XYZ file of N, CA and C in Angstrom:
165
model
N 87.294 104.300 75.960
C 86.021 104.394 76.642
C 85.404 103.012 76.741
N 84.939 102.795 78.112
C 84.176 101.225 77.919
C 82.800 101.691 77.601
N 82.236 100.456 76.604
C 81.274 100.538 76.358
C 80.237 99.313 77.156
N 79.108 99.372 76.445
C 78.253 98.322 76.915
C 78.284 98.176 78.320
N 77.612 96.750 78.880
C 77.288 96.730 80.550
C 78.471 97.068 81.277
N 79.351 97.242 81.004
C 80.715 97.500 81.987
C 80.679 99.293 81.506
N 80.141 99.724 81.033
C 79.997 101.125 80.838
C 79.222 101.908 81.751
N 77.878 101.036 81.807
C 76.717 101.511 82.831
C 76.723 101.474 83.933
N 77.673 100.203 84.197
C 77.928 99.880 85.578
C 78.953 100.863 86.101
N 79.840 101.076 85.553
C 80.841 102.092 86.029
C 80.451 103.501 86.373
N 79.168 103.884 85.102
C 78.387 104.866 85.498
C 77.246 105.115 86.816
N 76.789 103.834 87.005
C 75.997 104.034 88.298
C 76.696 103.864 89.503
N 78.071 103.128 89.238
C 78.862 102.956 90.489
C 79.607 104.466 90.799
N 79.661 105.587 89.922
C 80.067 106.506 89.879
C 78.814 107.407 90.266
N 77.783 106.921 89.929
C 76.591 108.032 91.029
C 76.392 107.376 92.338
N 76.453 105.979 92.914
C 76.366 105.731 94.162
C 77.576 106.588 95.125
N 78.340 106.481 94.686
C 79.816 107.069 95.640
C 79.536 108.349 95.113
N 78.859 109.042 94.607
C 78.661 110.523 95.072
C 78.041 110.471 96.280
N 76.184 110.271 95.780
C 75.862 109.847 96.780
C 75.968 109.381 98.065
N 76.947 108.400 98.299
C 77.650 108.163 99.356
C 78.365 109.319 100.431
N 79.040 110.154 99.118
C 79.924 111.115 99.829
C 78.894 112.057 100.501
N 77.864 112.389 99.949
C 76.661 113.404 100.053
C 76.177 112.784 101.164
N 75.849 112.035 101.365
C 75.312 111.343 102.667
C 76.090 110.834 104.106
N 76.951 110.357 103.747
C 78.219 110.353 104.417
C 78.813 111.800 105.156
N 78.934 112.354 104.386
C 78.422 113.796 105.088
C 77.482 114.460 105.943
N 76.484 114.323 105.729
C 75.533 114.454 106.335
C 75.509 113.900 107.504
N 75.859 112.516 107.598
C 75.599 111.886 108.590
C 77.022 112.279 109.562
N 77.997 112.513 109.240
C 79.126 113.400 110.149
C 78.262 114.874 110.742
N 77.615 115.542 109.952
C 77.934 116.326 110.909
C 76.248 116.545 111.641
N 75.192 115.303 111.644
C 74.189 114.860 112.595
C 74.854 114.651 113.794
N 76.313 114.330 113.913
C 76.714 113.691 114.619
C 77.252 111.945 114.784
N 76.721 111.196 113.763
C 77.139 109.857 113.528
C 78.362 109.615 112.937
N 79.725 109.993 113.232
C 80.457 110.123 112.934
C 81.353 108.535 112.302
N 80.976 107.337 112.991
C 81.365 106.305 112.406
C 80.795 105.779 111.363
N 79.121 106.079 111.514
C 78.815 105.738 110.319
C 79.204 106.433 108.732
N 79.211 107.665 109.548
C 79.703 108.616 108.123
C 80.737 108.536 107.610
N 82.084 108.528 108.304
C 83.364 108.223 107.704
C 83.352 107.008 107.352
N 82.841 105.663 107.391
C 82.413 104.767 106.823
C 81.991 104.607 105.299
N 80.776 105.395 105.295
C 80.823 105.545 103.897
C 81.585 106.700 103.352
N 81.953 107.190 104.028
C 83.023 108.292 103.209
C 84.245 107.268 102.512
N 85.180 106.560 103.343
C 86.084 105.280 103.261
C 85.540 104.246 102.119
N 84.114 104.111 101.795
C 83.681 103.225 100.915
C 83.076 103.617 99.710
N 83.257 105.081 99.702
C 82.879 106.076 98.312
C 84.372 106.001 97.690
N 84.998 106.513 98.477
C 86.729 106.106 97.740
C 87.142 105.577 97.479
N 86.794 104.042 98.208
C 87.091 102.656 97.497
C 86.708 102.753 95.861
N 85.371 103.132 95.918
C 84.366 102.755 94.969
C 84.868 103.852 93.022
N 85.334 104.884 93.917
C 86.404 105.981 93.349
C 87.245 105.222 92.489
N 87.749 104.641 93.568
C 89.293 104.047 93.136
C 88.849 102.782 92.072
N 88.510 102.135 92.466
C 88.009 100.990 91.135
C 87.098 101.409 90.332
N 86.973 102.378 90.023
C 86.056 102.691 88.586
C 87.498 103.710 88.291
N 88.726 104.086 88.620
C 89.744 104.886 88.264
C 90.653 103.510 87.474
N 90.842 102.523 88.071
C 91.576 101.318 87.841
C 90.658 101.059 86.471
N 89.896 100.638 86.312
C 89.037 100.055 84.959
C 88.706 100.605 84.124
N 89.098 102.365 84.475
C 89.051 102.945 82.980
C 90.206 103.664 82.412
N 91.539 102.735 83.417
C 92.721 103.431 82.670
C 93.225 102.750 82.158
């Protein structure tokens, strides 16, 4: 388990890319479809390197 500032950070970078996905969503089916799969594409990034740094 990481601790300390690389702990918290991983934790809020892990509520933005929800967020992201939650919104990112939203904004697909307003109709803004580039913007949304956009951040959909940059929640997964964000996925993926907090998966890399805590294995």
């Amino acid at each position: 388990m990481t601790q300390g500032p690389a702990g918290t950070l991983l934790a809020v970078l892990m509520l933005v890319a929800i967020l992201m996905i939650v919104f990112g969503v939203r904004m697909i089916v307003r109709g803004e479809r580039r913007n949304g799969s956009l951040m959909l594409i940059c929640a997964l990034v964000m996925i993926g390197n907090v998966a890399i740094w805590t294995v």
